[in-house]
Amino acid sequence: MPDLKSADPAWILSQPLSVLPGVGPKVQTRLQKLGLSSLEDAIYHLPYRYEDRRQLKPIRQLSDGSTEVFKGTVLASGESRTKRTSRRIYEVIVGDDSGTISLKWFHYRKNWLEKRLPIGQTAIFIGDVKRFGATREVHHPDAELIQGNDDMALLSRKDPVSFGRIVPVYPLTEGISQKQIRSIWFPLIRDYAHYLSTTTPDFIRKQYQLLDRQDAIRQIHWPDKQSNLYQLEQGRHPGRKSLVFDEFFYLEMGLALKRAGVQLQQGSRMPCEHRYTLPLSKMLPFKLTAAQRRVLGEIKDDMASPHPMNRLLQGDVGSGKTVVALMAALIAIENDFQVAVVAPTEILAEQHYRTFAPWLERLGLTCCLLQGSTSQAEKKNTYARITAGDINLVAGTHAVLQEGVEFQRLGLGIVDEQHRFGVRQRGILKTKGNNPDILVMTATPIPRTLSMTLYGDLSVSVIDELPPGRKTITTRIIHQRNRAQAHELIHAELKKGRQAYIVYPLVEESEKSDLQAATIAAQQLIETFPEHQIGLLHGQMKSAEKEAVMNDFRSGKIAVLVATTVIEVGVDVPNATLMVIEHADRFGLAQLHQLRGRVGRGAEQSYCILIPSEHYSEDAQKRLDVMIKTDDGFRIAEADLEIRGPGDFLGTRQAGLPDFRVASLTRDVSILEAARQAAFNYIEQTDHLTTPEARPVREELIKRWGSRLELANIG
Ligand code: ADP
Ligand code: MG
């Protein structure tokens, strides 16, 4: 390594761990297994708990089951053999004024132990205390010898790594011990923490009482003697809080800039002209709810502004997002723009088409449906009409995003079911027009913590009210052995002229057997309910077949629809009042909620029956319990986040979220909010980080985010 004093800190921190004392090739490989290769990686490898070794406990007070530190003098020692297995044991009895305890070694070198711990030797010991009948024992304790009688001298030694302090406990991998990792990490932090740069502006650190990064790191690894152990263990120590704030601060600045970038772009002004929207609101068989009106107002403001809209429309299943989207579409059309409505599945795309088409036709407008299965000749014809501007609204799957599709004047893109679909599609839609407005609809309620970070670049509108007259869906768990009860319920609903869904999970590796299960179930139902028509819907059917089955279900010809999860999103058949979910334990909470949302769409009382597999996990039980307890999508999402953790909740990587080194989205909500506030203010104060004092912050931001944010206006 060249002269450290003159070297670039970033370069130093990127050095391999082998520059540290005690890290040879073997240890290096083992640390690699923990994902640690550079000094910086190691610095951010934080303790997950701590041991309080500040004080020595009297031997009598040592409690079994915990790791304890104590001082004792050797009173007796010797070798013996266990009675049954005749294994060698070396035993040392140590004592202090309060009592005695037995220390045992099962693997040892006798000479070494005898020399190290002769009778009369005093030492500090550390180990797990266990109780065997009346005696307490510590097996293989660590010992630190005391010369003379001055243990205070020991406790205030220069680099006490294991005693006389709060000691960190690190996540480990095989072949590395706590003692070893501590002895490596102590010099690591001592010698390298000061190369970390602190780029969070001083005034923000003062305002939020944050430590600079170097101190924060030192405090987390090797807390001061007077640190609050409780705070440390709860993750509320100022050091940790400071690092978490720092991570969120940069995340939120990135998002703020991304959003500002959108605002700086020029889009089209599309004020509401009432030419089609007014007649539509007169034709609708219902009045918009207050929430729908509020959200529509937000969308109207966005559309009327010269900047492109980037809005997320969030609303529980059945909250009435579609009619809001339809209104937005009409506003675009009033301004002589075209509209694209893109959905993740053919069934859903078609559903949208079916909802939009009749209204548009009554208003004298044209729309079409584009899917992968649309024939080539038909596609060619449709493409031409879209390019000529003859079509006002195109609904479809990703087929709409294909190269051949060229709009004459695309003004608004509506994307349904965001994260089932991907962020990329949003980007492609944007290229199909001159910065068209984008409205993303999602039925998956996203807890505030997550939506703030995930969709920080989108404005969010929430429909938090269901249309009037909705009854809550009655949800029950019925176990396999009581299956007959489920049949009775199906029977009762069918007798009232209602319809039912029966859903089977589709797990990729066992796709065939699930399909088989669904097919067999359909067969059995045909026998059980000979007077009703039973339909089967699954992913391996051709689109035309699927469409035919859905049509028959919509028209009421099919009474019971047995389906694999293809019906999961957006299907709207108000006469269906019963949802039976087979192997309900195999579904995630979000899916269960979505599926349940297929019923309860009309005025009738609806039911949801969850039939779990014979054996299922504790987490599955928790999910089912949540389903019984509430039908509030936001509460379900929050519970889901809790059970699964945020990474898994949405697939962190896929959603484009940076990985946090320290922060946790469930634990650190309040810090996230503070950091967001600080970040947005700072962006404004520094005119998007263009002032000279913002330079280091800007550099750090680019380093952290790289190209992930496509930060258009900085660099
Ligand atoms: P989602 O938000 O799940 O897409 P939809 O837009 O499909 O919900 O609406 C669900 C049902 O509620 C539809 O049948 C729709 O016609 C009806 N609906 C929407 N808004 C209202 C309203 N304000 N009053 C009564 N019914 C409504
Ligand atoms: Mg919908």
Short mmCIF file of N, CA and C in Angstrom, two decimals, residues 318-401:
data_model
loop_
_atom_site.label_atom_id
_atom_site.label_comp_id
_atom_site.label_asym_id
_atom_site.label_seq_id
_atom_site.Cartn_x
_atom_site.Cartn_y
_atom_site.Cartn_z
N GLY A 318 -62.20 -2.36 -6.06
CA GLY A 318 -63.59 -1.96 -6.00
C GLY A 318 -63.83 -0.53 -5.58
N SER A 319 -62.75 0.25 -5.43
CA SER A 319 -62.93 1.63 -4.98
C SER A 319 -63.34 2.55 -6.12
N GLY A 320 -63.33 2.03 -7.34
CA GLY A 320 -63.80 2.83 -8.46
C GLY A 320 -62.72 3.64 -9.15
N LYS A 321 -61.59 3.00 -9.41
CA LYS A 321 -60.51 3.69 -10.11
C LYS A 321 -60.83 3.85 -11.59
N THR A 322 -61.55 2.84 -12.12
CA THR A 322 -61.74 2.81 -13.57
C THR A 322 -62.47 4.05 -14.08
N VAL A 323 -63.51 4.45 -13.37
CA VAL A 323 -64.28 5.59 -13.86
C VAL A 323 -63.46 6.88 -13.77
N VAL A 324 -62.58 6.94 -12.80
CA VAL A 324 -61.68 8.10 -12.69
C VAL A 324 -60.73 8.12 -13.89
N ALA A 325 -60.22 6.92 -14.24
CA ALA A 325 -59.33 6.82 -15.40
C ALA A 325 -60.09 7.21 -16.67
N LEU A 326 -61.33 6.79 -16.75
CA LEU A 326 -62.15 7.11 -17.92
C LEU A 326 -62.32 8.62 -18.06
N MET A 327 -62.58 9.29 -16.95
CA MET A 327 -62.70 10.75 -16.96
C MET A 327 -61.41 11.40 -17.46
N ALA A 328 -60.29 10.91 -16.94
CA ALA A 328 -59.00 11.46 -17.36
C ALA A 328 -58.82 11.25 -18.86
N ALA A 329 -59.21 10.07 -19.34
CA ALA A 329 -59.09 9.77 -20.76
C ALA A 329 -59.91 10.77 -21.58
N LEU A 330 -61.11 11.05 -21.10
CA LEU A 330 -61.98 11.97 -21.86
C LEU A 330 -61.39 13.38 -21.90
N ILE A 331 -60.74 13.79 -20.81
CA ILE A 331 -60.11 15.11 -20.81
C ILE A 331 -59.04 15.19 -21.90
N ALA A 332 -58.24 14.14 -21.99
CA ALA A 332 -57.21 14.11 -23.03
C ALA A 332 -57.84 14.17 -24.41
N ILE A 333 -58.93 13.41 -24.57
CA ILE A 333 -59.58 13.37 -25.88
C ILE A 333 -60.21 14.73 -26.22
N GLU A 334 -60.74 15.39 -25.21
CA GLU A 334 -61.30 16.74 -25.41
C GLU A 334 -60.25 17.69 -25.97
N ASN A 335 -58.98 17.41 -25.64
CA ASN A 335 -57.89 18.25 -26.12
C ASN A 335 -57.24 17.68 -27.38
N ASP A 336 -57.99 16.83 -28.07
CA ASP A 336 -57.54 16.22 -29.32
C ASP A 336 -56.31 15.35 -29.17
N PHE A 337 -56.19 14.71 -28.01
CA PHE A 337 -55.09 13.77 -27.82
C PHE A 337 -55.64 12.35 -27.79
N GLN A 338 -54.73 11.40 -28.06
CA GLN A 338 -55.12 10.00 -27.95
C GLN A 338 -54.72 9.45 -26.58
N VAL A 339 -55.32 8.31 -26.24
CA VAL A 339 -55.09 7.72 -24.93
C VAL A 339 -54.72 6.24 -25.09
N ALA A 340 -53.73 5.80 -24.33
CA ALA A 340 -53.40 4.37 -24.30
C ALA A 340 -53.67 3.83 -22.90
N VAL A 341 -54.36 2.69 -22.83
CA VAL A 341 -54.62 2.05 -21.54
C VAL A 341 -53.92 0.69 -21.58
N VAL A 342 -52.93 0.52 -20.73
CA VAL A 342 -52.12 -0.70 -20.79
C VAL A 342 -52.29 -1.53 -19.52
N ALA A 343 -52.55 -2.81 -19.71
CA ALA A 343 -52.77 -3.70 -18.56
C ALA A 343 -51.86 -4.92 -18.68
N PRO A 344 -51.58 -5.57 -17.57
CA PRO A 344 -50.61 -6.68 -17.59
C PRO A 344 -51.13 -7.99 -18.19
N THR A 345 -52.43 -8.21 -18.18
CA THR A 345 -52.93 -9.48 -18.72
C THR A 345 -54.00 -9.22 -19.77
N GLU A 346 -54.21 -10.22 -20.64
CA GLU A 346 -55.21 -10.07 -21.69
C GLU A 346 -56.60 -9.91 -21.09
N ILE A 347 -56.87 -10.68 -20.05
CA ILE A 347 -58.21 -10.61 -19.46
C ILE A 347 -58.47 -9.22 -18.91
N LEU A 348 -57.48 -8.66 -18.27
CA LEU A 348 -57.65 -7.34 -17.69
C LEU A 348 -57.73 -6.26 -18.76
N ALA A 349 -56.91 -6.40 -19.78
CA ALA A 349 -56.95 -5.43 -20.89
C ALA A 349 -58.34 -5.44 -21.52
N GLU A 350 -58.85 -6.65 -21.69
CA GLU A 350 -60.16 -6.78 -22.29
C GLU A 350 -61.24 -6.18 -21.40
N GLN A 351 -61.07 -6.42 -20.11
CA GLN A 351 -62.00 -5.87 -19.14
C GLN A 351 -62.07 -4.34 -19.26
N HIS A 352 -60.91 -3.74 -19.37
CA HIS A 352 -60.87 -2.28 -19.53
C HIS A 352 -61.56 -1.87 -20.82
N TYR A 353 -61.25 -2.61 -21.85
CA TYR A 353 -61.85 -2.30 -23.15
C TYR A 353 -63.38 -2.34 -23.04
N ARG A 354 -63.86 -3.39 -22.39
CA ARG A 354 -65.30 -3.55 -22.22
C ARG A 354 -65.93 -2.43 -21.41
N THR A 355 -65.19 -1.92 -20.43
CA THR A 355 -65.71 -0.84 -19.61
C THR A 355 -65.70 0.47 -20.40
N PHE A 356 -64.60 0.71 -21.08
CA PHE A 356 -64.43 1.99 -21.77
C PHE A 356 -65.29 2.09 -23.03
N ALA A 357 -65.32 1.00 -23.82
CA ALA A 357 -65.92 1.06 -25.15
C ALA A 357 -67.35 1.59 -25.20
N PRO A 358 -68.27 1.04 -24.38
CA PRO A 358 -69.65 1.51 -24.50
C PRO A 358 -69.81 3.00 -24.23
N TRP A 359 -69.09 3.51 -23.25
CA TRP A 359 -69.18 4.94 -22.93
C TRP A 359 -68.63 5.76 -24.08
N LEU A 360 -67.47 5.36 -24.59
CA LEU A 360 -66.87 6.11 -25.69
C LEU A 360 -67.79 6.10 -26.89
N GLU A 361 -68.38 4.95 -27.18
CA GLU A 361 -69.28 4.85 -28.33
C GLU A 361 -70.47 5.79 -28.17
N ARG A 362 -71.02 5.83 -26.96
CA ARG A 362 -72.17 6.71 -26.74
C ARG A 362 -71.79 8.17 -26.91
N LEU A 363 -70.51 8.45 -26.72
CA LEU A 363 -70.05 9.84 -26.88
C LEU A 363 -69.55 10.10 -28.30
N GLY A 364 -69.72 9.08 -29.16
CA GLY A 364 -69.31 9.23 -30.55
C GLY A 364 -67.81 9.11 -30.75
N LEU A 365 -67.11 8.42 -29.82
CA LEU A 365 -65.66 8.27 -29.92
C LEU A 365 -65.31 6.83 -30.28
N THR A 366 -64.06 6.64 -30.71
CA THR A 366 -63.68 5.29 -31.12
C THR A 366 -62.60 4.71 -30.21
N CYS A 367 -62.66 3.40 -30.02
CA CYS A 367 -61.57 2.75 -29.29
C CYS A 367 -61.34 1.36 -29.83
N CYS A 368 -60.19 0.79 -29.52
CA CYS A 368 -59.89 -0.55 -30.00
C CYS A 368 -59.08 -1.31 -28.97
N LEU A 369 -59.00 -2.61 -29.20
CA LEU A 369 -58.28 -3.50 -28.29
C LEU A 369 -57.10 -4.11 -29.03
N LEU A 370 -55.94 -4.05 -28.42
CA LEU A 370 -54.73 -4.61 -29.03
C LEU A 370 -54.12 -5.64 -28.09
N GLN A 371 -53.99 -6.87 -28.57
CA GLN A 371 -53.38 -7.89 -27.71
C GLN A 371 -52.37 -8.69 -28.52
N GLY A 372 -51.59 -9.47 -27.82
CA GLY A 372 -50.62 -10.32 -28.50
C GLY A 372 -51.31 -11.27 -29.44
N SER A 373 -52.51 -11.69 -29.07
CA SER A 373 -53.21 -12.70 -29.87
C SER A 373 -53.97 -12.10 -31.05
N THR A 374 -53.99 -10.78 -31.13
CA THR A 374 -54.67 -10.16 -32.27
C THR A 374 -53.96 -10.59 -33.56
N SER A 375 -54.72 -10.92 -34.59
CA SER A 375 -54.11 -11.43 -35.82
C SER A 375 -53.30 -10.34 -36.53
N GLN A 376 -52.33 -10.78 -37.32
CA GLN A 376 -51.43 -9.84 -38.00
C GLN A 376 -52.19 -8.85 -38.87
N ALA A 377 -53.12 -9.37 -39.65
CA ALA A 377 -53.86 -8.52 -40.59
C ALA A 377 -54.63 -7.45 -39.82
N GLU A 378 -55.26 -7.91 -38.74
CA GLU A 378 -56.06 -7.00 -37.93
C GLU A 378 -55.16 -5.94 -37.30
N LYS A 379 -53.99 -6.42 -36.82
CA LYS A 379 -53.05 -5.50 -36.20
C LYS A 379 -52.65 -4.40 -37.16
N LYS A 380 -52.34 -4.82 -38.40
CA LYS A 380 -51.86 -3.86 -39.39
C LYS A 380 -52.89 -2.76 -39.61
N ASN A 381 -54.10 -3.22 -39.73
CA ASN A 381 -55.22 -2.30 -39.92
C ASN A 381 -55.35 -1.34 -38.72
N THR A 382 -55.28 -1.93 -37.51
CA THR A 382 -55.42 -1.12 -36.30
C THR A 382 -54.28 -0.11 -36.18
N TYR A 383 -53.05 -0.59 -36.44
CA TYR A 383 -51.88 0.30 -36.39
C TYR A 383 -52.11 1.53 -37.27
N ALA A 384 -52.60 1.27 -38.48
CA ALA A 384 -52.80 2.37 -39.44
C ALA A 384 -53.81 3.37 -38.90
N ARG A 385 -54.86 2.86 -38.29
CA ARG A 385 -55.89 3.77 -37.77
C ARG A 385 -55.38 4.57 -36.57
N ILE A 386 -54.52 3.92 -35.76
CA ILE A 386 -53.94 4.64 -34.62
C ILE A 386 -53.05 5.77 -35.12
N THR A 387 -52.23 5.44 -36.13
CA THR A 387 -51.29 6.44 -36.65
C THR A 387 -52.03 7.59 -37.33
N ALA A 388 -53.14 7.26 -37.97
CA ALA A 388 -53.91 8.30 -38.65
C ALA A 388 -54.72 9.13 -37.66
N GLY A 389 -54.76 8.70 -36.41
CA GLY A 389 -55.51 9.45 -35.41
C GLY A 389 -56.99 9.15 -35.42
N ASP A 390 -57.38 8.05 -36.11
CA ASP A 390 -58.80 7.70 -36.16
C ASP A 390 -59.29 7.09 -34.87
N ILE A 391 -58.36 6.64 -34.04
CA ILE A 391 -58.77 5.97 -32.81
C ILE A 391 -58.44 6.85 -31.61
N ASN A 392 -59.43 7.07 -30.78
CA ASN A 392 -59.22 7.95 -29.63
C ASN A 392 -58.54 7.23 -28.46
N LEU A 393 -58.91 5.96 -28.28
CA LEU A 393 -58.36 5.25 -27.12
C LEU A 393 -57.99 3.82 -27.50
N VAL A 394 -56.77 3.44 -27.16
CA VAL A 394 -56.31 2.08 -27.40
C VAL A 394 -56.15 1.37 -26.07
N ALA A 395 -56.86 0.28 -25.89
CA ALA A 395 -56.66 -0.52 -24.69
C ALA A 395 -55.91 -1.77 -25.09
N GLY A 396 -55.08 -2.30 -24.20
CA GLY A 396 -54.38 -3.52 -24.57
C GLY A 396 -53.33 -3.93 -23.58
N THR A 397 -52.64 -5.01 -23.96
CA THR A 397 -51.55 -5.52 -23.14
C THR A 397 -50.26 -4.83 -23.62
N HIS A 398 -49.12 -5.46 -23.30
CA HIS A 398 -47.85 -4.91 -23.77
C HIS A 398 -47.81 -4.76 -25.28
N ALA A 399 -48.76 -5.39 -25.99
CA ALA A 399 -48.84 -5.25 -27.44
C ALA A 399 -48.91 -3.77 -27.84
N VAL A 400 -49.49 -2.95 -26.96
CA VAL A 400 -49.61 -1.52 -27.23
C VAL A 400 -48.23 -0.86 -27.26
N LEU A 401 -47.29 -1.48 -26.55
CA LEU A 401 -45.97 -0.86 -26.41
C LEU A 401 -45.04 -1.27 -27.55
#
